GROMACS .gro file of C-alpha atoms in nm:
model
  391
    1UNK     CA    1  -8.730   3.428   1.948
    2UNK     CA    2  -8.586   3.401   2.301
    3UNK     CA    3  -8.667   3.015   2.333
    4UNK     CA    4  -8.480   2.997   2.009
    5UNK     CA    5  -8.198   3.152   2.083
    6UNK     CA    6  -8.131   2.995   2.480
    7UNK     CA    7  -8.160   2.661   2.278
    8UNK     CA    8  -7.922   2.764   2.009
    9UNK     CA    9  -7.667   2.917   2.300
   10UNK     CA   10  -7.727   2.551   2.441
   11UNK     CA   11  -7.634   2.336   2.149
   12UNK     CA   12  -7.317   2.600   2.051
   13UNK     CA   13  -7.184   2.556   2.419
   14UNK     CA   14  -7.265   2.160   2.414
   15UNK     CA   15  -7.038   2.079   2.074
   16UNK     CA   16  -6.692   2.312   2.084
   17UNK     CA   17  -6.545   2.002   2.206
   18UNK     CA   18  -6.655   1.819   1.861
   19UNK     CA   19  -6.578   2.060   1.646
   20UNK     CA   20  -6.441   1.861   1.292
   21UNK     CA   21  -6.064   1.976   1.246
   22UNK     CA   22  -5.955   1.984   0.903
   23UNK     CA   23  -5.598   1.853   0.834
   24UNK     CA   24  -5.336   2.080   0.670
   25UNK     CA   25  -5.325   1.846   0.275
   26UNK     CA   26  -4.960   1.901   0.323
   27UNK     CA   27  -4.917   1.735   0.690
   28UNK     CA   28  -4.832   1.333   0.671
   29UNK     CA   29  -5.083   1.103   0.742
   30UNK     CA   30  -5.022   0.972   1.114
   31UNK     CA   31  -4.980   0.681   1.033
   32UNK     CA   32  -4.765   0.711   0.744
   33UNK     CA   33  -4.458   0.516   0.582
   34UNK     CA   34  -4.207   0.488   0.295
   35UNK     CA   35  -4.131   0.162   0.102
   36UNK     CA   36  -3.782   0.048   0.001
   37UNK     CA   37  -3.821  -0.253  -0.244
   38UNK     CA   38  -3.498  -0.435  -0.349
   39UNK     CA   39  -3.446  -0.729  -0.640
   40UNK     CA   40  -3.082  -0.845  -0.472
   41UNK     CA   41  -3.024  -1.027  -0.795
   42UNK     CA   42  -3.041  -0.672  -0.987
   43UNK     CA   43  -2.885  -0.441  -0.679
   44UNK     CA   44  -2.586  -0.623  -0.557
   45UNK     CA   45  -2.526  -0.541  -0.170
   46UNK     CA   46  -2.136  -0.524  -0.097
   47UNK     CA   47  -1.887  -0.804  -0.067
   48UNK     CA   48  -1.835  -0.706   0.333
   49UNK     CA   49  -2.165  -0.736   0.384
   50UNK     CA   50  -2.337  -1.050   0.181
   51UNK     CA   51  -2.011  -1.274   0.307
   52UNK     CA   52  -2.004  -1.127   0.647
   53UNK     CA   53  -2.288  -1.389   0.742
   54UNK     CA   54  -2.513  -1.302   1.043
   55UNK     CA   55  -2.355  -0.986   1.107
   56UNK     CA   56  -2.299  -0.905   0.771
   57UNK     CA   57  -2.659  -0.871   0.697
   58UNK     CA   58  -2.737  -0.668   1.017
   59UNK     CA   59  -2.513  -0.403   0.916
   60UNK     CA   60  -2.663  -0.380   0.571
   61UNK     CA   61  -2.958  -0.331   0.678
   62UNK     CA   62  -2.878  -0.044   0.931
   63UNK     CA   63  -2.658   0.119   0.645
   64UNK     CA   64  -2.968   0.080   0.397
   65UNK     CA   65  -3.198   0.240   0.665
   66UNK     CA   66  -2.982   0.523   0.778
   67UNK     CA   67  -2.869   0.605   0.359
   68UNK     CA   68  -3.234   0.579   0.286
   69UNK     CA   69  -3.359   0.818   0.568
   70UNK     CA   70  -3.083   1.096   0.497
   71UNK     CA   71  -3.177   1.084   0.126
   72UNK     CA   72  -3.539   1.162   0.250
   73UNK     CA   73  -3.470   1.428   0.527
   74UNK     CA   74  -3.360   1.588   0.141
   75UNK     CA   75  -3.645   1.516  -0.073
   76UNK     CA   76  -3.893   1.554   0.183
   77UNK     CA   77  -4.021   1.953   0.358
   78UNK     CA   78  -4.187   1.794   0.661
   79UNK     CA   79  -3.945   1.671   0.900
   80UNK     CA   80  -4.179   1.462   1.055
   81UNK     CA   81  -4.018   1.096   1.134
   82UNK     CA   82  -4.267   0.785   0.924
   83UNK     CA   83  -4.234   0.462   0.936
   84UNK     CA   84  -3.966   0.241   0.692
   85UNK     CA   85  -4.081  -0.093   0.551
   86UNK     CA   86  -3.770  -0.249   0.352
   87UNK     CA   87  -3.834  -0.563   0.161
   88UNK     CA   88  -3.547  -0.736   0.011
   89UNK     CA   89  -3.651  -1.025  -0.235
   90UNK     CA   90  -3.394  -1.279  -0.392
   91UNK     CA   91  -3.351  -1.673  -0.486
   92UNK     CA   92  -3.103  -1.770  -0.225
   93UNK     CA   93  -2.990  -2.011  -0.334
   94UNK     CA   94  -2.886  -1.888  -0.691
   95UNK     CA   95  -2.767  -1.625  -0.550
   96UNK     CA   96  -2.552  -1.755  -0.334
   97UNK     CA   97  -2.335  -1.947  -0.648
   98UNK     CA   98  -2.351  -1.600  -0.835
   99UNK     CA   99  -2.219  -1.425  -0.527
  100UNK     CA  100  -1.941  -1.691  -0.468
  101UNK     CA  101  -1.831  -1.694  -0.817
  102UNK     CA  102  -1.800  -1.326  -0.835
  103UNK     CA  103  -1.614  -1.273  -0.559
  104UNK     CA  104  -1.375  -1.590  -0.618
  105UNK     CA  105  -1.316  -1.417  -0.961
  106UNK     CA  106  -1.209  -1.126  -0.760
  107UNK     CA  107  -1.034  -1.280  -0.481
  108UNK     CA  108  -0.849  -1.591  -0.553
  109UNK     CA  109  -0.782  -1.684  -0.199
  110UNK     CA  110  -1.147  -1.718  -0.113
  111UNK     CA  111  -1.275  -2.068  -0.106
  112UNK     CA  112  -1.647  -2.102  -0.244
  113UNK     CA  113  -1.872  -2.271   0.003
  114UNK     CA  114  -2.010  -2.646  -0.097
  115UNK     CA  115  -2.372  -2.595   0.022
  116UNK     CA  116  -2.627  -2.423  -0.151
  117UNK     CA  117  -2.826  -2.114   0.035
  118UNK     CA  118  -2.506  -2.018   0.193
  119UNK     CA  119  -2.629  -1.648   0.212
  120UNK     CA  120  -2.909  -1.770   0.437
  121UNK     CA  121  -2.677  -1.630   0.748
  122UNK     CA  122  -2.698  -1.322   0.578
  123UNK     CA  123  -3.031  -1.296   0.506
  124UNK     CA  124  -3.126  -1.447   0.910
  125UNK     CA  125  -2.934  -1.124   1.010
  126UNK     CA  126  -3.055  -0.894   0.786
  127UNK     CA  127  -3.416  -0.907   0.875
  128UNK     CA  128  -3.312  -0.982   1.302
  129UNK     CA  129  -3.272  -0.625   1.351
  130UNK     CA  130  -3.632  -0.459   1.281
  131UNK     CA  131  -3.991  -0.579   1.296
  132UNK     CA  132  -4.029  -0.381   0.927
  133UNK     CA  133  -3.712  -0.530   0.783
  134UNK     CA  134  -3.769  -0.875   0.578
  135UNK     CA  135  -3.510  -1.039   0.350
  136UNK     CA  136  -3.729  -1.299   0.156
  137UNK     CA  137  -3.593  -1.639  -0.002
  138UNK     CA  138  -3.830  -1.708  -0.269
  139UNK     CA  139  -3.838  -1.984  -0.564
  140UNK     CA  140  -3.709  -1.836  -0.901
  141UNK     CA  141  -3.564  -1.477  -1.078
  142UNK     CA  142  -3.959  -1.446  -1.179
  143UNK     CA  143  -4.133  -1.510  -0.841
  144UNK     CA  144  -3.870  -1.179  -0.746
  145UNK     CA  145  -4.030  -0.950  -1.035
  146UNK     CA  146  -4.382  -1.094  -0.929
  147UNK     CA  147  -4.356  -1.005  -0.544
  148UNK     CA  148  -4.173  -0.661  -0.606
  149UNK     CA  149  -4.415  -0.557  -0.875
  150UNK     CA  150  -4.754  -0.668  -0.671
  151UNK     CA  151  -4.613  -0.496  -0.355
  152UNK     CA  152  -4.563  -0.175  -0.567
  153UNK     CA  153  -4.904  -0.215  -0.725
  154UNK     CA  154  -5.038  -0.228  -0.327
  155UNK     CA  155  -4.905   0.049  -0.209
  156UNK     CA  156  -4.825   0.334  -0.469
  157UNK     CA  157  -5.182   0.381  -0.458
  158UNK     CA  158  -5.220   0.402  -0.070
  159UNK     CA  159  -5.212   0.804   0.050
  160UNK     CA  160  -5.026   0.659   0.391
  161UNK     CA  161  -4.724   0.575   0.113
  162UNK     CA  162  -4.528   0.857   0.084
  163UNK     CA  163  -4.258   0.732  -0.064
  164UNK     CA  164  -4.084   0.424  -0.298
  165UNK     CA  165  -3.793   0.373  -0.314
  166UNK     CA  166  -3.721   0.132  -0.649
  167UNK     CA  167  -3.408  -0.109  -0.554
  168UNK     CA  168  -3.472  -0.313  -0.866
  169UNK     CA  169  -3.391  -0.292  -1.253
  170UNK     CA  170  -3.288  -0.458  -1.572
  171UNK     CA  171  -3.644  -0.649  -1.642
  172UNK     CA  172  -3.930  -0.553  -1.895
  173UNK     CA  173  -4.184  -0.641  -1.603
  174UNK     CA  174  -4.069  -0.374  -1.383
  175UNK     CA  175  -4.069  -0.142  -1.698
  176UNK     CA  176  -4.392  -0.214  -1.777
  177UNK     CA  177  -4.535  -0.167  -1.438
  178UNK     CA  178  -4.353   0.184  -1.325
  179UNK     CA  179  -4.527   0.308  -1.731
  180UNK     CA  180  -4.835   0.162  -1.575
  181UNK     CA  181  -4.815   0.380  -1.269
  182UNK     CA  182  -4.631   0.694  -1.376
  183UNK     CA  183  -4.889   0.966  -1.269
  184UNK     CA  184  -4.747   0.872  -0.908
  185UNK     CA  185  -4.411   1.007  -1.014
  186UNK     CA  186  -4.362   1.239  -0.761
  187UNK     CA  187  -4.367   0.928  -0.514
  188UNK     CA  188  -4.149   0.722  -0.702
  189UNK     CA  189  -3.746   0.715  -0.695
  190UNK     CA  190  -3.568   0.487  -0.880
  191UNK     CA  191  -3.266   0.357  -0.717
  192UNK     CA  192  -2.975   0.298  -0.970
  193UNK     CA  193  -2.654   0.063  -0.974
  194UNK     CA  194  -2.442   0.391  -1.102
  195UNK     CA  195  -2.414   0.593  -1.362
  196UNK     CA  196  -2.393   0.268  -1.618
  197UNK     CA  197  -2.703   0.128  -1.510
  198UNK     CA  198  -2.973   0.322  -1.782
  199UNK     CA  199  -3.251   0.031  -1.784
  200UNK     CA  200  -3.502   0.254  -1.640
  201UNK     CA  201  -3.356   0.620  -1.710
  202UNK     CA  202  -3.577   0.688  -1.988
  203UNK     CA  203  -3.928   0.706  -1.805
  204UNK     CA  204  -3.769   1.019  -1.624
  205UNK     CA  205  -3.853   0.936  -1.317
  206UNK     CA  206  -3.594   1.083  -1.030
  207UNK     CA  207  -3.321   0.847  -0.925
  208UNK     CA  208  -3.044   0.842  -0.684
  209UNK     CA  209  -2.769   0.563  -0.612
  210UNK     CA  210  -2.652   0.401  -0.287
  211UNK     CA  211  -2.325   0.324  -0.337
  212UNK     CA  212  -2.235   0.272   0.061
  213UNK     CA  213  -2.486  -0.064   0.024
  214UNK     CA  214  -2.525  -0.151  -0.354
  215UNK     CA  215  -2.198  -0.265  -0.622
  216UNK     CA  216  -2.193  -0.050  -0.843
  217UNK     CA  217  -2.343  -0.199  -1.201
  218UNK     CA  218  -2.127  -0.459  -1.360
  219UNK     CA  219  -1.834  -0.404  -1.129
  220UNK     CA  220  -1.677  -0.174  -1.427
  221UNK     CA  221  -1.545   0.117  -1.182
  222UNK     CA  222  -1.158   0.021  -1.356
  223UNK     CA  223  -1.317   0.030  -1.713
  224UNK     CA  224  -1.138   0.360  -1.788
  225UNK     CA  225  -1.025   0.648  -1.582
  226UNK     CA  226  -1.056   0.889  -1.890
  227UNK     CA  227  -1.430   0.780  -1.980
  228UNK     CA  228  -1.709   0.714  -1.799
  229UNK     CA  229  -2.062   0.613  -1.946
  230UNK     CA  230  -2.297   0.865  -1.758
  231UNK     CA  231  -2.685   0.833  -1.719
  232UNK     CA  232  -2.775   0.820  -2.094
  233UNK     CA  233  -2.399   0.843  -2.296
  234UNK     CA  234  -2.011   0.833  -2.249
  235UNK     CA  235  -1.865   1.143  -2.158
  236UNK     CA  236  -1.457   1.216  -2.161
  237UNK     CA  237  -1.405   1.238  -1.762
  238UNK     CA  238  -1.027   1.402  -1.786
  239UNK     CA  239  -0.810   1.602  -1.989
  240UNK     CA  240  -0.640   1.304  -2.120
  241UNK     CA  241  -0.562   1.250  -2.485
  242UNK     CA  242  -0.834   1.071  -2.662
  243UNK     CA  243  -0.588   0.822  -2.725
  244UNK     CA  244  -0.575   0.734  -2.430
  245UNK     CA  245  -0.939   0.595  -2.429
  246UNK     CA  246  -0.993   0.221  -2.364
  247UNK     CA  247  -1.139   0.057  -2.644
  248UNK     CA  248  -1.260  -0.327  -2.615
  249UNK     CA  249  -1.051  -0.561  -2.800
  250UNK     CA  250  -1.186  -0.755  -3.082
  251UNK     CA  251  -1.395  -1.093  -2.949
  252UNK     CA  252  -1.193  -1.395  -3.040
  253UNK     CA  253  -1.531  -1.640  -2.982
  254UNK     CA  254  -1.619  -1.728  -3.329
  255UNK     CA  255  -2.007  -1.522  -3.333
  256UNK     CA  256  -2.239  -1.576  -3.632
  257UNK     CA  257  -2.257  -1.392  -3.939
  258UNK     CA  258  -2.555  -1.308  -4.162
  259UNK     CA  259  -2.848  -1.312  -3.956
  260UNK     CA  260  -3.127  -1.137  -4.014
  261UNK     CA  261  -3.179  -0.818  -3.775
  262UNK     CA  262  -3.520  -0.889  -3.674
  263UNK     CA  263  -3.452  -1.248  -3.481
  264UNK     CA  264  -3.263  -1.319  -3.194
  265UNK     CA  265  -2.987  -1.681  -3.198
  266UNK     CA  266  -3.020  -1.895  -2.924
  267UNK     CA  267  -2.811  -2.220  -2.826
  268UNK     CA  268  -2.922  -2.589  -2.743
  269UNK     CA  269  -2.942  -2.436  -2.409
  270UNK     CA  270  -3.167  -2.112  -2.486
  271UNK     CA  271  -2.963  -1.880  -2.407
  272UNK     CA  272  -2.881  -1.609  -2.628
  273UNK     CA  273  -2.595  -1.543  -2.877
  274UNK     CA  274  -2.445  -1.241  -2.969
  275UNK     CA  275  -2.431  -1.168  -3.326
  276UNK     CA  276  -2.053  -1.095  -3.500
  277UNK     CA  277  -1.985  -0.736  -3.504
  278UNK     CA  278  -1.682  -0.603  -3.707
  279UNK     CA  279  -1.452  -0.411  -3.481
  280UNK     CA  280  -1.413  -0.013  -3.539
  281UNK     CA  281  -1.122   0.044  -3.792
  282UNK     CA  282  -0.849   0.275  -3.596
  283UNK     CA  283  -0.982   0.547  -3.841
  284UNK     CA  284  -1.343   0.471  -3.739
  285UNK     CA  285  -1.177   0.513  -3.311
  286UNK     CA  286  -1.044   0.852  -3.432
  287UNK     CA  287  -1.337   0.988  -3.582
  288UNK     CA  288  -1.557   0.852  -3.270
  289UNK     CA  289  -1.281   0.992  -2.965
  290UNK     CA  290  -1.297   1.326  -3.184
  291UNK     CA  291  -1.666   1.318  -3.144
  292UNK     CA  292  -1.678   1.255  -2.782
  293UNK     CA  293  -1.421   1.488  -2.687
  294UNK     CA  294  -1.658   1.770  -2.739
  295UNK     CA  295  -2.018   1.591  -2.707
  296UNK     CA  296  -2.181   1.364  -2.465
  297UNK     CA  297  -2.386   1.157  -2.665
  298UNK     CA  298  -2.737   0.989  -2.510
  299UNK     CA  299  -2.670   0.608  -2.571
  300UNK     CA  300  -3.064   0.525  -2.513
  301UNK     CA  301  -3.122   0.785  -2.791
  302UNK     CA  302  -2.900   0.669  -3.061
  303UNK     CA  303  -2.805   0.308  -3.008
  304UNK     CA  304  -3.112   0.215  -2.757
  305UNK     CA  305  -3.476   0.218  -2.676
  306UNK     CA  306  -3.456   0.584  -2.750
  307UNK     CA  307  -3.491   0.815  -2.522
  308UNK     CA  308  -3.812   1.012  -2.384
  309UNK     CA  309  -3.693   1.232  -2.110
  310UNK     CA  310  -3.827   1.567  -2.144
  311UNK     CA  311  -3.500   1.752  -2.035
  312UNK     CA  312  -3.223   1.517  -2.166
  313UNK     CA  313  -2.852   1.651  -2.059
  314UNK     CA  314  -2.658   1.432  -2.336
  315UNK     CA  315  -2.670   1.459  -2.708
  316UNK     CA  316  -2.931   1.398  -2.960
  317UNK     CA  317  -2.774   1.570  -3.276
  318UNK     CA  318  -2.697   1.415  -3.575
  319UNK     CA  319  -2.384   1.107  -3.588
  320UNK     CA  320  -2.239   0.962  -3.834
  321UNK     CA  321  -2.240   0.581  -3.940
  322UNK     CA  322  -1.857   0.507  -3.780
  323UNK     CA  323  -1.952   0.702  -3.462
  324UNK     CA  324  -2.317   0.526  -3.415
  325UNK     CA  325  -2.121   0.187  -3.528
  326UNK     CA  326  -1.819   0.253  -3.240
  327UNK     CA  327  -2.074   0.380  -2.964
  328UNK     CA  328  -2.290   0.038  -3.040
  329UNK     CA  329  -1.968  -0.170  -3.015
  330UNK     CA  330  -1.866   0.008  -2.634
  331UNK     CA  331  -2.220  -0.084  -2.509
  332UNK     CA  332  -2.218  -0.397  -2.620
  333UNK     CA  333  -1.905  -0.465  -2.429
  334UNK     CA  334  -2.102  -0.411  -2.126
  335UNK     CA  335  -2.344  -0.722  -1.960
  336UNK     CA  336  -2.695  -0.725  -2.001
  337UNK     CA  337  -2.865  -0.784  -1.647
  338UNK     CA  338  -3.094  -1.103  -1.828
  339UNK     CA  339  -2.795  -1.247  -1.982
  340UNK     CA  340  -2.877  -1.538  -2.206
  341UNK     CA  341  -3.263  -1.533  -2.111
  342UNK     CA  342  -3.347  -1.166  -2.250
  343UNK     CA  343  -3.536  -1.142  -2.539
  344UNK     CA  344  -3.529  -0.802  -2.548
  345UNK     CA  345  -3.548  -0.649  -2.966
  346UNK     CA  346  -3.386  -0.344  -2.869
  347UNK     CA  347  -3.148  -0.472  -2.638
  348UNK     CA  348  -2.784  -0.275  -2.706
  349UNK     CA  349  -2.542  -0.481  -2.433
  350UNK     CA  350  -2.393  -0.808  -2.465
  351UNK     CA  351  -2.509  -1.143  -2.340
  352UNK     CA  352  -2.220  -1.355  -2.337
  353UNK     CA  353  -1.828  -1.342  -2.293
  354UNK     CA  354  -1.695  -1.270  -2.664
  355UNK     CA  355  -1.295  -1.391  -2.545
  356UNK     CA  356  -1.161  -1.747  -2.520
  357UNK     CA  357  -0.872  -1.611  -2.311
  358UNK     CA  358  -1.108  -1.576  -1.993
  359UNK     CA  359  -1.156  -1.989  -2.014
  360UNK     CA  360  -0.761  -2.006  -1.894
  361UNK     CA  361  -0.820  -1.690  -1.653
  362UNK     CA  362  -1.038  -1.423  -1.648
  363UNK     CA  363  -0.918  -1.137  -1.852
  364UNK     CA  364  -0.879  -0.781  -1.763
  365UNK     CA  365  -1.073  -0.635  -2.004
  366UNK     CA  366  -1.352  -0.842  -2.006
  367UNK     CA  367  -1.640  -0.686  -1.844
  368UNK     CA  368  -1.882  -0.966  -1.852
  369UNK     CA  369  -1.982  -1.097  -1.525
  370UNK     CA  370  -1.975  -1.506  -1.440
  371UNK     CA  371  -2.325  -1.502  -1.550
  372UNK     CA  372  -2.226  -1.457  -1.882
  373UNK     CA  373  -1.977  -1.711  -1.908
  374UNK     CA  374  -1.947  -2.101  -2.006
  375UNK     CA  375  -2.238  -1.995  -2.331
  376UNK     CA  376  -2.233  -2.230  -2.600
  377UNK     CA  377  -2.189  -2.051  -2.929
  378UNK     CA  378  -2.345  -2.256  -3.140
  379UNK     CA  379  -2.663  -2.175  -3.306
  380UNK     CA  380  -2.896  -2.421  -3.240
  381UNK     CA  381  -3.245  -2.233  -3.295
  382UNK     CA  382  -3.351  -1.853  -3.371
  383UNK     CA  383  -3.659  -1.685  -3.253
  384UNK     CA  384  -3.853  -1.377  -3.276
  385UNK     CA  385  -3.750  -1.107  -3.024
  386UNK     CA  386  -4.000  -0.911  -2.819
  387UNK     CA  387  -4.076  -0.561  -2.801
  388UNK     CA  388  -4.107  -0.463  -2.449
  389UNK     CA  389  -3.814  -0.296  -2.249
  390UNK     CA  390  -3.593  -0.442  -2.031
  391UNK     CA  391  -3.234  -0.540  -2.172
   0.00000   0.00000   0.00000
């Protein structure tokens, strides 16, 4: 018994200094980080920014950095500093003639540059600043949804990952692959263009916009000061009469009649047409303002995918036909981020310009960006839609 226990006295005073320490399961890894993924087709940086070339792109990506870390010192109960890995993806040089064109339509002094990839400046700055900061030029709008998606798919599944942030929207591929991964919810935050940017809203995941580094979706800030179209529906921001309510002028673009529901037109090009819609009678406006005065209706839910958050704040009751037939008219005045290449079934925005006056000048109440502009309406072919998400 005594040689037993002078041995065990031995080994005990031999291996205190290897004693296995158990980490708290709600301490950071050490070597932990957070993600920020950005499609700069979908998430627009700001006009000072993307034309202030070299510069330009350094500040944007200090401002993303520091909005991105102050939005995590709130989501976040350990205060312990991780690393930041930001990866911005985009097509350069497409970009760069849909960045020119939409600021030239905004700016008429502003003369649009005659080489291609002139955001490259921007882009060499952005990612000068920080080892962990890239901006990527890549081939095509699909080798951008490839790269963000497989870089998700890496790390939501890594426990160093605490966080992703989701800088990217508007495409059935992304749709497909947040469904695919939402038990990781919790690490997931989708960042949106605004309040009119509802591509993604309905897998209830938790969201936040950045509007000190993104334009805000579609540009449509000076749509109406008495109604704004919130995460879901349109809600009556002021005490205004609801006469007062902008409603979109009837298209003058000659759109085709009788199709069939179930197909979608395209042109010689490809590109999707728009199907005529009749514009609300001024009785139909009434009964619709008189509805909206007093409830915020869910546009996903009634006109849209339909909507599958658990804790919806807009309305789900019961509409009539003129109010469902008004509320699908205002959304479709508003772009679709795939413009004349989305294929979308359920899609419930427009894909083209529906005014000839904007081939003279650009009208004010046109809210179709250059994108959708310069599409042949002509039918040429129709096919059948898909299913999946993502108008």
């Amino acid at each position: 018994y005594h040689r037993l226990l002078a041995k065990y006295n031995t080994l005990k005073s031999s291996s205190v200094s290897d004693v296995l320490v158990i980490p708290d399961a709600y301490e950071p890894v050490v070597d932990s980080y957070n993600l920020v993924l950005v499609d700069a087709h979908s998430h627009n940086f700001k006009d000072n920014y993307l034309h202030g070339t070299e510069s330009g792109g350094e500040k944007a990506a200090a401002v993303l950095k520091q909005a991105v870390t102050e939005y995590l010192i709130t989501q976040q109960s350990s205060r312990k500093a991780c690393r930041m890995k930001i990866c911005v993806y985009a097509n350069l040089k497409k970009l760069s003639v849909e960045a020119a064109n939409q600021y030239a339509t905004r700016n008429r002094c502003f003369g649009k540059p005659a080489f291609p990839r002139s955001l490259g400046a921007f882009a060499a700055g952005f990612s000068r600043g920080h080892v962990s900061v890239d901006c990527v030029d890549v081939a095509d709008d699909e080798a951008v949804e490839r790269k963000i998606c497989g870089l998700f798919e890496m790390h939501i599944k890594d426990p160093a990952c605490n966080q992703i942030l989701f800088c990217a929207s508007g495409s059935a591929q992304y749709m497909r692959t947040l469904k695919k991964h939402i038990s990781f919810a919790k690490k997931i935050t989708l960042v949106q263009r605004g309040s009119e940017d509802t591509s993604l809203t309905n897998l209830g995941l938790r969201s936040v916009t950045l509007p000190q580094i993104f334009e805000s979706f579609g540009g449509n800030e000076a749509d109406s000061n008495d109604l704004k179209e919130t995460r879901n529906g349109f809600e009556v921001t002021s005490k205004a009469t609801v006469s007062w309510i902008h409603m979109p002028p009837a298209p003058t673009v000659s759109l085709p009649r009788n199709s069939a529901s179930e197909i979608i037109l395209i042109n010689a090009s490809g590109d999707r047409i728009d199907k005529h819609m009749d514009a609300p009678t001024k009785a139909q406006w009434n009964e619709y303002n008189a509805c909206i005065t007093t409830r915020r209706l869910c546009a996903m839910f009634h006109v849209g995918h339909g909507c599958s958050l658990r804790l919806c704040r807009y309305d789900h009751g019961q509409i009539s036909a003129n109010e469902r037939h008004c509320l699908r008219y205002r959304m479709r005045a508003l772009p679709c981020r795939n413009a004349g290449s989305c294929r979308d079934a359920f899609c419930m925005r427009g894909h083209m310009c529906h005014y000839k006056e904007c081939k003279k000048r650009r009208v004010s109440y046109c809210k179709m960006p250059s994108s959708h502009h310069g599409i042949d309406p002509n039918v040429k072919d129709w096919i059948t839609p898909n299913e999946n998400f993502g108008g």
